[in-house]
PDB file of C-alpha atoms in Angstrom:
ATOM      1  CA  UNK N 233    -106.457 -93.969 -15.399  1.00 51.00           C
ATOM      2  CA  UNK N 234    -107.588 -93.868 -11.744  1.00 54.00           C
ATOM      3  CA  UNK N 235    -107.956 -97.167 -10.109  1.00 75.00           C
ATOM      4  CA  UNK N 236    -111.119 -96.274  -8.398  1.00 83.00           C
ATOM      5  CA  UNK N 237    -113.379 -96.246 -11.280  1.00 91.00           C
ATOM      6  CA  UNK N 238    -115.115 -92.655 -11.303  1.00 95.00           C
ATOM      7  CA  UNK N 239    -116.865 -90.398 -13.976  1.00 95.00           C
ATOM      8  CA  UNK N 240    -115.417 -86.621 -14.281  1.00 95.00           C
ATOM      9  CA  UNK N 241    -117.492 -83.644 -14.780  1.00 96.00           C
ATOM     10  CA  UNK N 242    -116.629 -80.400 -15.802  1.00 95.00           C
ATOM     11  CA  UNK N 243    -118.878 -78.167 -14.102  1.00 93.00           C
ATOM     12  CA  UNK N 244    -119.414 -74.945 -16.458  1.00 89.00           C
ATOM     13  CA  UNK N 245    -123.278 -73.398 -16.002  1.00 74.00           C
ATOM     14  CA  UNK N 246    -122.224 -70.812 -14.712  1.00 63.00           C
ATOM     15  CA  UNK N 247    -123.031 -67.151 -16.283  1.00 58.00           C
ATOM     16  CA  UNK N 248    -119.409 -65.606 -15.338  1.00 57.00           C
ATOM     17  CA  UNK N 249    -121.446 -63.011 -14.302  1.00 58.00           C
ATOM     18  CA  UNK N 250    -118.547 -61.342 -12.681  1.00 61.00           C
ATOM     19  CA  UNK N 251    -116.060 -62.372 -15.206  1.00 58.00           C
ATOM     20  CA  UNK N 252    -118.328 -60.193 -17.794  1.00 60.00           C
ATOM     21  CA  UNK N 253    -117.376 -63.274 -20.398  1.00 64.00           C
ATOM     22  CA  UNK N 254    -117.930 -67.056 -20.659  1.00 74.00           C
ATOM     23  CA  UNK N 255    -115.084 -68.823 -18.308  1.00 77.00           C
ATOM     24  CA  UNK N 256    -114.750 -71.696 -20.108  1.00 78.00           C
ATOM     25  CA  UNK N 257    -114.058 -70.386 -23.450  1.00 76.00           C
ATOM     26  CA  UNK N 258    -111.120 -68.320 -22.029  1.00 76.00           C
ATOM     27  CA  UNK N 259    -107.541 -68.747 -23.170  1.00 79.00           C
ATOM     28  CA  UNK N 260    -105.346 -70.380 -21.251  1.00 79.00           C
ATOM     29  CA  UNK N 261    -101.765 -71.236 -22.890  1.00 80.00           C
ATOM     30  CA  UNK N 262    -102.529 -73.628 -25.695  1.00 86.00           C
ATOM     31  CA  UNK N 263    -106.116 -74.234 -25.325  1.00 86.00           C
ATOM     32  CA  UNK N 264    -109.467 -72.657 -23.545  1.00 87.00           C
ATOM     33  CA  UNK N 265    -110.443 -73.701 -19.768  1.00 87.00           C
ATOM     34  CA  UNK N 266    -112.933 -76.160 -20.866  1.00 91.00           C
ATOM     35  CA  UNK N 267    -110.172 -78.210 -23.365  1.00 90.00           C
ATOM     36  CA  UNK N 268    -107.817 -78.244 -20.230  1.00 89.00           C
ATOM     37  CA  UNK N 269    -110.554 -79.073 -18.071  1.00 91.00           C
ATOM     38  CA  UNK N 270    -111.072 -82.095 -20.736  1.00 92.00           C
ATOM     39  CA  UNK N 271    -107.925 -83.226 -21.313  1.00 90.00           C
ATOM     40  CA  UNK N 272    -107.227 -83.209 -17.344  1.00 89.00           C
ATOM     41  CA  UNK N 273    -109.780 -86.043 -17.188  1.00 93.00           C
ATOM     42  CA  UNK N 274    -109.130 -87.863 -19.943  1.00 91.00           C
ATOM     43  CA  UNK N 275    -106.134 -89.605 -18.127  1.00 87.00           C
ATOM     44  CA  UNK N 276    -108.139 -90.036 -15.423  1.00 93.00           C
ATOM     45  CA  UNK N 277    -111.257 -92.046 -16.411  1.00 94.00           C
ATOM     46  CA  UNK N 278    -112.908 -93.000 -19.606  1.00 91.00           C
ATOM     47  CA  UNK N 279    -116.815 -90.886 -18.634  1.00 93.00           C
ATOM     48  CA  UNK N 280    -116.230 -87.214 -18.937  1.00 94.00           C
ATOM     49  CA  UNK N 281    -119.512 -85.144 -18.892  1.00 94.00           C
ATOM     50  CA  UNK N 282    -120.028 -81.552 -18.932  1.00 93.00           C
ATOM     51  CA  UNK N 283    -122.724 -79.916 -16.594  1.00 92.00           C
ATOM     52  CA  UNK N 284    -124.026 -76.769 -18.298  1.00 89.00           C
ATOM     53  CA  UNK N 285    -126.928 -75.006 -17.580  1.00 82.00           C
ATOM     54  CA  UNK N 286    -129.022 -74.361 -20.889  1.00 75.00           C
ATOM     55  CA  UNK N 287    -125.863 -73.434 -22.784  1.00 70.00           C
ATOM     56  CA  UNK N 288    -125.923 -74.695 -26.546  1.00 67.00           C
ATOM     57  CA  UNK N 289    -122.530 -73.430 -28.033  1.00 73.00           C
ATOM     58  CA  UNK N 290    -120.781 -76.204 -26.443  1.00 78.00           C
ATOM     59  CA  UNK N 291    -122.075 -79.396 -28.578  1.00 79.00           C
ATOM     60  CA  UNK N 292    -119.452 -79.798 -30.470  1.00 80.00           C
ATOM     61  CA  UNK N 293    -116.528 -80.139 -27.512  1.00 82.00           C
ATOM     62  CA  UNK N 294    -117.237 -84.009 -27.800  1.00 86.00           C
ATOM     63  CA  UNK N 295    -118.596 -85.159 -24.794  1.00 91.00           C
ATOM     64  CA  UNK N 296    -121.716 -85.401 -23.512  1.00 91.00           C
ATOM     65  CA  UNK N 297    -124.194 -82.436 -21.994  1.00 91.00           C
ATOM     66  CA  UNK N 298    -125.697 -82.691 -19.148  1.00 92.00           C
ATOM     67  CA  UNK N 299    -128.627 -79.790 -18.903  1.00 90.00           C
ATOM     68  CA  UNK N 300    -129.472 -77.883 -15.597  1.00 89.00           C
ATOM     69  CA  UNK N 301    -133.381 -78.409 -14.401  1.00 85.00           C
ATOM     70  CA  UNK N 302    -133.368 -75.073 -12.844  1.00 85.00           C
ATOM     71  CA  UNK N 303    -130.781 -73.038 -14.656  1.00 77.00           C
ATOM     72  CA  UNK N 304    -131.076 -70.769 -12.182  1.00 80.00           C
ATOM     73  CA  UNK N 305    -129.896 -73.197  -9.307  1.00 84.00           C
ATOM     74  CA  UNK N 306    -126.213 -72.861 -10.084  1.00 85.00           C
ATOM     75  CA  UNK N 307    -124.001 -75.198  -9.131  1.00 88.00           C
ATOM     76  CA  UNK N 308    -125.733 -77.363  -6.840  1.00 92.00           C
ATOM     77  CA  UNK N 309    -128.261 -77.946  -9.996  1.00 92.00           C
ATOM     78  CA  UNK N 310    -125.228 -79.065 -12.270  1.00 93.00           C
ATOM     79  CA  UNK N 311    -124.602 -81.387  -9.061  1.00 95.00           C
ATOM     80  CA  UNK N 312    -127.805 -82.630  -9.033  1.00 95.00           C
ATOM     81  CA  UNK N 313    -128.267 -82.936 -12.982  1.00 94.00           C
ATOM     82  CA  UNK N 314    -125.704 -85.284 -12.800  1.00 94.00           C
ATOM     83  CA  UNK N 315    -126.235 -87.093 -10.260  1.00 95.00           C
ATOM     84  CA  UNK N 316    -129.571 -88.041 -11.558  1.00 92.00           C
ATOM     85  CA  UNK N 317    -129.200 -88.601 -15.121  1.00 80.00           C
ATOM     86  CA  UNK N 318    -125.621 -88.063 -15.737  1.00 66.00           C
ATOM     87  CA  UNK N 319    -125.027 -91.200 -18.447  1.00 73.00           C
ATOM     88  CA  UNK N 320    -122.673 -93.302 -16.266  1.00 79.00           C
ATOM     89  CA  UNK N 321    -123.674 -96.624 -14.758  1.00 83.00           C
ATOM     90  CA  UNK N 322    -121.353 -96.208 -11.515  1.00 88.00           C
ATOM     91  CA  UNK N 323    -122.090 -93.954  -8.645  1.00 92.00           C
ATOM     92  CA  UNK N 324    -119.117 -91.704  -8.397  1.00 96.00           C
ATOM     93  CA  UNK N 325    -118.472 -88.509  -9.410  1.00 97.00           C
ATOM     94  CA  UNK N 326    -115.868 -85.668  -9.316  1.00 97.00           C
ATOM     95  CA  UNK N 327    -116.883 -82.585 -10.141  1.00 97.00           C
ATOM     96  CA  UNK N 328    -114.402 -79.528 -11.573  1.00 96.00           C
ATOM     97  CA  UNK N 329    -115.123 -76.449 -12.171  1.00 94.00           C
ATOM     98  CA  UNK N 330    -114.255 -75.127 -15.118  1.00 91.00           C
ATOM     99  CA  UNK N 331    -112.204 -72.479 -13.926  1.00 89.00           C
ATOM    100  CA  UNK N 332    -109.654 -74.459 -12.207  1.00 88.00           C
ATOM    101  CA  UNK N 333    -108.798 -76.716 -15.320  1.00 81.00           C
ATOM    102  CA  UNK N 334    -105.223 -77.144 -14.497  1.00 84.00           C
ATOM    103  CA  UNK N 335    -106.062 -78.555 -10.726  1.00 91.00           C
ATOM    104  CA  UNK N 336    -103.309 -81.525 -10.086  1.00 93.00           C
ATOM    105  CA  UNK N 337    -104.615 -84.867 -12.128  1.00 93.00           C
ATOM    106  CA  UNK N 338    -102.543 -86.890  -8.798  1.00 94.00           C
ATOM    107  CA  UNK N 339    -105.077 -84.941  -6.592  1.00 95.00           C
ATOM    108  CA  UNK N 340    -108.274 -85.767  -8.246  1.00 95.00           C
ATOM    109  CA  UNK N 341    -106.726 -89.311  -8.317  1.00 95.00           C
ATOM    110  CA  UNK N 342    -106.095 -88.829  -4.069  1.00 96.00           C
ATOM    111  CA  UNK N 343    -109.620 -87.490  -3.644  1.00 97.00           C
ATOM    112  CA  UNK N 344    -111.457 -89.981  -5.588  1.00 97.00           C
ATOM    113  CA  UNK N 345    -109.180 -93.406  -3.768  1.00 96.00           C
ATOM    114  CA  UNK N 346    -110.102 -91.289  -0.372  1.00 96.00           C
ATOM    115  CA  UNK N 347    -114.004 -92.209  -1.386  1.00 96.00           C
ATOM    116  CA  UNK N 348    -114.107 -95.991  -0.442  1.00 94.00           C
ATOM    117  CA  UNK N 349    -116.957 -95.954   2.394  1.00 95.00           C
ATOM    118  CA  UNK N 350    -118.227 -92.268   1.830  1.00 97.00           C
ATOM    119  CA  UNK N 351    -121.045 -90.444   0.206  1.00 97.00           C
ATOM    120  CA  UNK N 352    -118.604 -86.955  -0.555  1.00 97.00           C
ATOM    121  CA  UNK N 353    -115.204 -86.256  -0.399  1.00 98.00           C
ATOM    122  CA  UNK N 354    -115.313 -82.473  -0.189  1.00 97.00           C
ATOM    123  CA  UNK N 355    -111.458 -80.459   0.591  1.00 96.00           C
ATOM    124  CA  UNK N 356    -110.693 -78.143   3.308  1.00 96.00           C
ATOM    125  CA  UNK N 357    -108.819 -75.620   2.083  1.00 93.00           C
ATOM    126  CA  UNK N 358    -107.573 -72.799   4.144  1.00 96.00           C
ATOM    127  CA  UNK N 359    -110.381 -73.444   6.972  1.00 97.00           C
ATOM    128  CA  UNK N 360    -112.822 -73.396   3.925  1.00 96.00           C
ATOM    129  CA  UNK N 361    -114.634 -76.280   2.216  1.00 96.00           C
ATOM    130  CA  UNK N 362    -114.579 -76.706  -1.890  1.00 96.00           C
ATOM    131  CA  UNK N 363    -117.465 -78.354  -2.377  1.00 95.00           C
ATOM    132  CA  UNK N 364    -117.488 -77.766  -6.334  1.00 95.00           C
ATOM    133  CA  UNK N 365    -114.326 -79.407  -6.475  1.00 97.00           C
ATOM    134  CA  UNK N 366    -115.292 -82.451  -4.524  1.00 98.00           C
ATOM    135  CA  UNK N 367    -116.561 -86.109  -4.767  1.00 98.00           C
ATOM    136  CA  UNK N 368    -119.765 -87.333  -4.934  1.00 97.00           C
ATOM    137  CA  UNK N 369    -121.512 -90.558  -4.717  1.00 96.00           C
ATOM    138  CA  UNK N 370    -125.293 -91.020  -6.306  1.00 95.00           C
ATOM    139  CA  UNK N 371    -126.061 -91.689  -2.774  1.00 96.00           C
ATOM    140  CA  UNK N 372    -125.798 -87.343  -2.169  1.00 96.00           C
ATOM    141  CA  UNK N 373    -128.775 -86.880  -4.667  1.00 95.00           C
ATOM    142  CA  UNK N 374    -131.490 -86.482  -2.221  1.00 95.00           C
ATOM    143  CA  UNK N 375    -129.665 -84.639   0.041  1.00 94.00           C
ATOM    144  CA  UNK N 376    -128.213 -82.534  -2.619  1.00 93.00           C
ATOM    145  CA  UNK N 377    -132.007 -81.862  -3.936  1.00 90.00           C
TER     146      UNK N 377
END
């Protein structure tokens, strides 16, 4: 577990639109994107929620939803879902997207011990931000809405 207490989201509202088929159910060795996506946070942190946008098929993966207001915001509304209601009584958050379920547990344990005095730890990656695969403190709501 992280030392920096935190609670993990798995963001997967998306409509895979250009995938033609739902991301998260996709194989991936032994398991589908969203069970690696799970199982990367459970030795992370004991709050896992999943950010979906009015997507039903996943209440049996055995964490909690957390439902999109606009469904048509895309991420930023999963962001801002949980950020608001998200079940959790801390403030911080990191948020995954569920197509990079294998992403390094030691660098989601970096990013969220680099959060001590900040509203968002966001990556630079190549000259280009990843703000989906970021921190977030409660404190990024507003600005977020």
């Amino acid at each position: 577990m992280s030392t920096v207490p935190f609670c993990g989201v798995v963001l997967a509202g998306g409509r895979s639109r250009r995938m033609g088929q739902n991301k998260a159910l996709l194989s991936a060795g032994e398991g589908t994107f969203l069970e690696h996506a799970i199982n990367r946070y459970r030795s992370l942190t004991g709050c896992i929620l999943l950010s979906v946008g009015r997507e039903t098929h996943y209440r049996d993966c055995g964490i909690p939803l957390v439902f999109d207001n606009d469904p048509e915001g895309g991420a930023l509304a999963g962001i801002e879902a949980c950020l608001s209601r998200g079940k959790y009584d801390g403030d911080l958050f990191f948020f995954l997207p569920v197509d990079m379920p294998l992403a390094p547990a030691d660098l989601i344990r970096d990013l969220v011990g680099l959060a001590e005095g900040y509203d968002a730890v966001v990556p630079l990656v190549d000259g280009y931000y990843e703000p989906l695969f970021a921190v977030y403190r409660r404190t990024c709501l507003e600005p977020v809405r």
